[in-house]
Amino acid sequence: RNGGKEEREATALAAAGEELRRRVSMEKKYCAATTAAAAATAAATAAAINATAVTAAAEEDQKQKEAYVAALEAEEEEKKKRKRDEENMQQRSNYMRKEQKRKKRR
């Protein structure tokens, strides 16, 4: 009689050990999957942050290029204005000289 009881206990103990091993194995797989998911999320987040930084840098670069072009255009306009002003001054000067000569003749 006692032999049967020990056999049942040994079987129950073996089954419990097997169940424990199965649960530990599942827990390890779950932890591995969770860790992998967290790593993937972190990688995706890092990629998104990097993409945002690259986009921001490209936008800043574009703004700087546009500002440079605008500055060049403004400088060109200023040169044209100065040249027009100089030509106008020269024309006025020439006109005034001619007027002075006419006045002297009279």
Coordinates of N, CA, C and O in Angstrom, one line a residue:
R1 N 0.8 -1.2 0.0 CA 0.0 0.0 0.0 C 0.8 1.3 0.0 O 0.5 2.2 -0.7
N2 N 1.8 1.3 0.8 CA 2.7 2.5 1.0 C 3.4 2.7 -0.3 O 3.7 3.9 -0.7
G3 N 3.8 1.6 -1.0 CA 4.5 1.8 -2.3 C 3.7 2.6 -3.3 O 4.3 3.3 -4.0
G4 N 2.4 2.3 -3.3 CA 1.6 3.0 -4.3 C 1.5 4.5 -4.0 O 1.5 5.3 -4.9
K5 N 1.4 4.8 -2.7 CA 1.4 6.2 -2.3 C 2.6 6.9 -2.7 O 2.6 8.0 -3.2
E6 N 3.8 6.3 -2.4 CA 5.1 6.9 -2.8 C 5.2 7.1 -4.3 O 5.7 8.1 -4.8
E7 N 4.7 6.1 -5.0 CA 4.7 6.2 -6.5 C 3.8 7.3 -7.0 O 4.2 8.1 -7.8
R8 N 2.7 7.5 -6.4 CA 1.8 8.6 -6.7 C 2.4 9.9 -6.4 O 2.3 10.9 -7.2
E9 N 3.0 10.0 -5.2 CA 3.7 11.3 -4.8 C 4.9 11.6 -5.8 O 5.1 12.7 -6.2
A10 N 5.6 10.5 -6.1 CA 6.7 10.7 -7.1 C 6.2 11.2 -8.4 O 6.8 12.1 -9.0
T11 N 5.1 10.6 -8.8 CA 4.5 11.0 -10.1 C 4.0 12.4 -10.0 O 4.2 13.2 -11.0
A12 N 3.3 12.7 -8.9 CA 2.8 14.1 -8.7 C 3.9 15.1 -8.7 O 3.9 16.2 -9.3
L13 N 5.0 14.7 -8.0 CA 6.2 15.6 -7.9 C 6.8 15.8 -9.2 O 7.2 16.9 -9.6
A14 N 6.9 14.7 -10.0 CA 7.5 14.8 -11.4 C 6.6 15.7 -12.2 O 7.1 16.6 -13.0
A15 N 5.3 15.5 -12.1 CA 4.3 16.4 -12.9 C 4.5 17.8 -12.5 O 4.5 18.7 -13.3
A16 N 4.6 18.1 -11.2 CA 4.7 19.4 -10.7 C 6.0 20.0 -11.2 O 6.1 21.2 -11.6
G17 N 7.1 19.2 -11.2 CA 8.4 19.7 -11.7 C 8.3 20.0 -13.1 O 8.8 21.1 -13.6
E18 N 7.6 19.2 -13.9 CA 7.4 19.4 -15.4 C 6.6 20.7 -15.6 O 7.0 21.5 -16.5
E19 N 5.6 20.9 -14.8 CA 4.7 22.1 -14.9 C 5.5 23.3 -14.6 O 5.4 24.3 -15.3
L20 N 6.4 23.2 -13.6 CA 7.2 24.4 -13.2 C 8.2 24.7 -14.3 O 8.4 25.9 -14.7
R21 N 8.8 23.6 -14.9 CA 9.8 23.9 -16.0 C 9.0 24.5 -17.2 O 9.5 25.4 -17.8
R22 N 7.8 24.0 -17.5 CA 7.0 24.6 -18.6 C 6.7 26.0 -18.3 O 6.9 26.9 -19.2
R23 N 6.3 26.4 -17.1 CA 6.0 27.8 -16.8 C 7.2 28.6 -16.8 O 7.2 29.8 -17.3
V24 N 8.4 28.2 -16.3 CA 9.6 28.9 -16.4 C 10.0 29.2 -17.8 O 10.4 30.3 -18.2
S25 N 9.8 28.1 -18.7 CA 10.1 28.3 -20.1 C 9.2 29.3 -20.7 O 9.7 30.2 -21.5
M26 N 7.9 29.3 -20.4 CA 7.0 30.2 -21.0 C 7.4 31.7 -20.5 O 7.3 32.6 -21.3
E27 N 7.7 31.8 -19.2 CA 8.1 33.1 -18.6 C 9.3 33.6 -19.3 O 9.4 34.8 -19.7
K28 N 10.3 32.8 -19.6 CA 11.5 33.2 -20.3 C 11.2 33.7 -21.7 O 11.7 34.7 -22.1
K29 N 10.3 32.9 -22.4 CA 9.9 33.3 -23.7 C 9.2 34.6 -23.7 O 9.4 35.5 -24.5
Y30 N 8.3 34.8 -22.7 CA 7.5 36.0 -22.6 C 8.5 37.2 -22.3 O 8.4 38.3 -22.9
C31 N 9.4 37.0 -21.4 CA 10.4 38.0 -21.1 C 11.2 38.4 -22.3 O 11.5 39.6 -22.6
A32 N 11.6 37.4 -23.1 CA 12.4 37.6 -24.3 C 11.6 38.4 -25.3 O 12.1 39.3 -25.9
A33 N 10.4 38.0 -25.4 CA 9.5 38.7 -26.4 C 9.3 40.2 -25.9 O 9.3 41.1 -26.7
T34 N 9.0 40.3 -24.7 CA 8.8 41.7 -24.1 C 10.1 42.5 -24.3 O 10.0 43.7 -24.7
T35 N 11.2 41.9 -24.0 CA 12.5 42.7 -24.2 C 12.7 43.0 -25.7 O 13.1 44.1 -26.0
A36 N 12.4 42.1 -26.6 CA 12.6 42.3 -28.0 C 11.6 43.5 -28.4 O 12.0 44.3 -29.2
A37 N 10.4 43.4 -27.9 CA 9.4 44.5 -28.3 C 9.9 45.8 -27.8 O 9.8 46.8 -28.5
A38 N 10.4 45.8 -26.5 CA 10.9 47.1 -26.0 C 12.1 47.6 -26.8 O 12.2 48.8 -27.0
A39 N 12.9 46.7 -27.2 CA 14.1 47.1 -28.0 C 13.6 47.7 -29.3 O 14.2 48.7 -29.8
A40 N 12.6 47.0 -29.9 CA 12.1 47.5 -31.2 C 11.5 48.8 -31.1 O 11.7 49.7 -31.9
T41 N 10.7 49.0 -30.0 CA 10.1 50.3 -29.7 C 11.2 51.4 -29.5 O 11.1 52.5 -30.1
A42 N 12.2 51.1 -28.8 CA 13.3 52.0 -28.5 C 14.0 52.4 -29.9 O 14.3 53.5 -30.1
A43 N 14.2 51.4 -30.7 CA 14.9 51.6 -32.0 C 14.0 52.5 -32.9 O 14.5 53.4 -33.5
A44 N 12.7 52.2 -32.9 CA 11.7 53.0 -33.7 C 11.7 54.4 -33.2 O 11.7 55.4 -34.0
T45 N 11.7 54.6 -31.9 CA 11.7 55.9 -31.3 C 13.0 56.7 -31.7 O 12.9 57.8 -32.1
A46 N 14.1 56.0 -31.5 CA 15.4 56.6 -31.9 C 15.4 57.0 -33.4 O 15.8 58.1 -33.8
A47 N 14.8 56.1 -34.2 CA 14.8 56.4 -35.7 C 13.9 57.6 -35.9 O 14.2 58.5 -36.7
A48 N 12.8 57.7 -35.2 CA 11.9 58.8 -35.4 C 12.5 60.1 -34.9 O 12.4 61.1 -35.6
I49 N 13.2 60.1 -33.8 CA 13.9 61.2 -33.3 C 15.0 61.7 -34.3 O 15.1 62.8 -34.6
N50 N 15.7 60.7 -34.8 CA 16.8 61.0 -35.8 C 16.2 61.6 -37.0 O 16.7 62.6 -37.6
A51 N 15.1 61.0 -37.5 CA 14.4 61.5 -38.7 C 14.0 63.0 -38.5 O 14.1 63.8 -39.4
T52 N 13.4 63.2 -37.3 CA 13.0 64.6 -37.0 C 14.2 65.5 -37.0 O 14.1 66.6 -37.5
A53 N 15.3 65.1 -36.4 CA 16.5 65.9 -36.3 C 17.0 66.2 -37.7 O 17.4 67.3 -38.1
V54 N 17.0 65.2 -38.6 CA 17.5 65.3 -40.0 C 16.5 66.3 -40.7 O 17.0 67.2 -41.4
T55 N 15.2 66.1 -40.5 CA 14.3 67.0 -41.2 C 14.5 68.5 -40.7 O 14.5 69.4 -41.5
A56 N 14.6 68.6 -39.4 CA 14.9 70.0 -38.8 C 16.1 70.6 -39.4 O 16.2 71.8 -39.7
A57 N 17.2 69.8 -39.5 CA 18.5 70.3 -40.0 C 18.3 70.7 -41.5 O 18.8 71.7 -41.9
A58 N 17.6 69.9 -42.2 CA 17.4 70.2 -43.6 C 16.5 71.5 -43.8 O 16.8 72.3 -44.6
E59 N 15.5 71.6 -42.9 CA 14.7 72.8 -43.0 C 15.5 74.1 -42.6 O 15.4 75.1 -43.2
E60 N 16.4 73.9 -41.6 CA 17.3 75.0 -41.2 C 18.2 75.4 -42.3 O 18.5 76.5 -42.6
D61 N 18.8 74.3 -42.9 CA 19.7 74.6 -44.0 C 19.0 75.3 -45.2 O 19.6 76.2 -45.7
Q62 N 17.8 74.9 -45.4 CA 17.0 75.5 -46.5 C 16.7 77.0 -46.1 O 16.9 77.9 -47.0
K63 N 16.4 77.2 -44.9 CA 16.1 78.6 -44.4 C 17.4 79.5 -44.6 O 17.3 80.6 -45.0
Q64 N 18.5 78.9 -44.2 CA 19.8 79.6 -44.4 C 20.1 79.9 -45.8 O 20.6 81.0 -46.2
K65 N 19.8 78.9 -46.7 CA 20.1 79.2 -48.1 C 19.2 80.3 -48.6 O 19.6 81.2 -49.4
E66 N 17.9 80.2 -48.2 CA 16.9 81.3 -48.7 C 17.4 82.6 -48.2 O 17.3 83.6 -48.9
A67 N 17.8 82.7 -46.9 CA 18.3 84.0 -46.3 C 19.5 84.5 -47.1 O 19.6 85.7 -47.4
Y68 N 20.4 83.6 -47.5 CA 21.6 84.0 -48.2 C 21.2 84.5 -49.6 O 21.7 85.6 -50.0
V69 N 20.3 83.8 -50.3 CA 19.8 84.3 -51.6 C 19.1 85.6 -51.5 O 19.4 86.5 -52.3
A70 N 18.3 85.8 -50.4 CA 17.6 87.1 -50.2 C 18.6 88.2 -50.0 O 18.5 89.3 -50.5
A71 N 19.7 87.9 -49.2 CA 20.7 88.9 -48.9 C 21.4 89.3 -50.2 O 21.7 90.5 -50.4
L72 N 21.7 88.3 -51.0 CA 22.4 88.6 -52.3 C 21.5 89.4 -53.2 O 22.0 90.4 -53.8
E73 N 20.2 89.1 -53.2 CA 19.3 89.9 -54.1 C 19.2 91.3 -53.5 O 19.1 92.2 -54.3
A74 N 19.1 91.4 -52.2 CA 19.0 92.8 -51.6 C 20.3 93.6 -51.9 O 20.2 94.8 -52.3
E75 N 21.4 92.9 -51.9 CA 22.7 93.6 -52.2 C 22.7 94.1 -53.7 O 23.1 95.2 -54.0
E76 N 22.2 93.2 -54.5 CA 22.1 93.5 -56.0 C 21.2 94.7 -56.2 O 21.5 95.6 -57.0
E77 N 20.0 94.7 -55.5 CA 19.1 95.8 -55.7 C 19.7 97.1 -55.2 O 19.5 98.2 -55.8
E78 N 20.5 97.0 -54.1 CA 21.1 98.2 -53.5 C 22.1 98.7 -54.5 O 22.2 100.0 -54.7
K79 N 22.9 97.8 -55.1 CA 23.9 98.3 -56.1 C 23.2 99.0 -57.3 O 23.6 100.1 -57.7
K80 N 22.1 98.4 -57.8 CA 21.3 99.0 -58.9 C 20.8 100.4 -58.5 O 20.9 101.4 -59.2
K81 N 20.3 100.5 -57.2 CA 19.8 101.8 -56.7 C 20.9 102.8 -56.7 O 20.7 104.0 -57.1
R82 N 22.0 102.4 -56.1 CA 23.2 103.4 -56.0 C 23.6 103.8 -57.4 O 23.9 105.0 -57.6
K83 N 23.6 102.9 -58.4 CA 24.0 103.3 -59.7 C 23.0 104.2 -60.3 O 23.4 105.2 -60.9
R84 N 21.7 104.0 -60.1 CA 20.7 104.9 -60.6 C 20.8 106.3 -60.0 O 20.8 107.3 -60.7
D85 N 21.1 106.3 -58.7 CA 21.2 107.6 -58.0 C 22.4 108.3 -58.5 O 22.4 109.5 -58.7
E86 N 23.5 107.6 -58.7 CA 24.7 108.2 -59.3 C 24.5 108.8 -60.7 O 24.9 109.9 -61.0
E87 N 23.8 108.0 -61.5 CA 23.4 108.5 -62.8 C 22.6 109.8 -62.8 O 22.8 110.7 -63.5
N88 N 21.6 109.7 -61.9 CA 20.7 110.9 -61.7 C 21.5 112.1 -61.2 O 21.3 113.2 -61.7
M89 N 22.4 111.9 -60.3 CA 23.2 113.0 -59.8 C 24.1 113.6 -60.9 O 24.2 114.8 -61.1
Q90 N 24.6 112.7 -61.8 CA 25.5 113.1 -62.9 C 24.6 113.9 -63.9 O 25.1 115.0 -64.3
Q91 N 23.4 113.4 -64.1 CA 22.5 114.2 -65.1 C 22.2 115.6 -64.5 O 22.2 116.6 -65.2
R92 N 21.9 115.6 -63.2 CA 21.6 116.9 -62.6 C 22.8 117.9 -62.7 O 22.6 119.1 -63.0
S93 N 24.0 117.3 -62.4 CA 25.2 118.1 -62.4 C 25.4 118.7 -63.9 O 25.7 119.8 -64.0
N94 N 25.2 117.8 -64.8 CA 25.4 118.2 -66.2 C 24.4 119.3 -66.6 O 24.7 120.3 -67.2
Y95 N 23.1 119.1 -66.1 CA 22.1 120.1 -66.4 C 22.4 121.4 -65.8 O 22.3 122.5 -66.4
M96 N 22.9 121.4 -64.5 CA 23.2 122.6 -63.8 C 24.4 123.3 -64.5 O 24.3 124.6 -64.6
R97 N 25.4 122.6 -65.0 CA 26.5 123.2 -65.7 C 26.0 123.9 -67.0 O 26.3 125.1 -67.3
K98 N 25.1 123.2 -67.7 CA 24.6 123.8 -68.9 C 23.8 125.1 -68.6 O 23.8 126.1 -69.3
E99 N 23.0 125.0 -67.5 CA 22.2 126.2 -67.1 C 23.1 127.4 -66.7 O 22.8 128.5 -67.1
Q100 N 24.2 127.1 -66.0 CA 25.1 128.1 -65.7 C 25.7 128.8 -66.9 O 25.9 130.0 -67.0
K101 N 26.1 127.9 -67.9 CA 26.6 128.5 -69.2 C 25.6 129.3 -69.9 O 26.0 130.4 -70.4
R102 N 24.4 128.9 -69.9 CA 23.3 129.7 -70.5 C 23.1 131.0 -69.9 O 23.0 132.1 -70.5
K103 N 23.2 131.0 -68.5 CA 23.0 132.3 -67.8 C 24.2 133.2 -68.0 O 23.9 134.4 -68.1
K104 N 25.4 132.7 -68.2 CA 26.5 133.5 -68.4 C 26.4 134.2 -69.8 O 26.8 135.3 -70.0
R105 N 25.9 133.4 -70.8 CA 25.8 134.0 -72.1 C 24.8 135.1 -72.2 O 24.9 136.0 -73.0
R106 N 23.8 135.1 -71.4 CA 22.7 136.1 -71.4 C 23.2 137.4 -70.9 O 23.8 138.1 -70.6

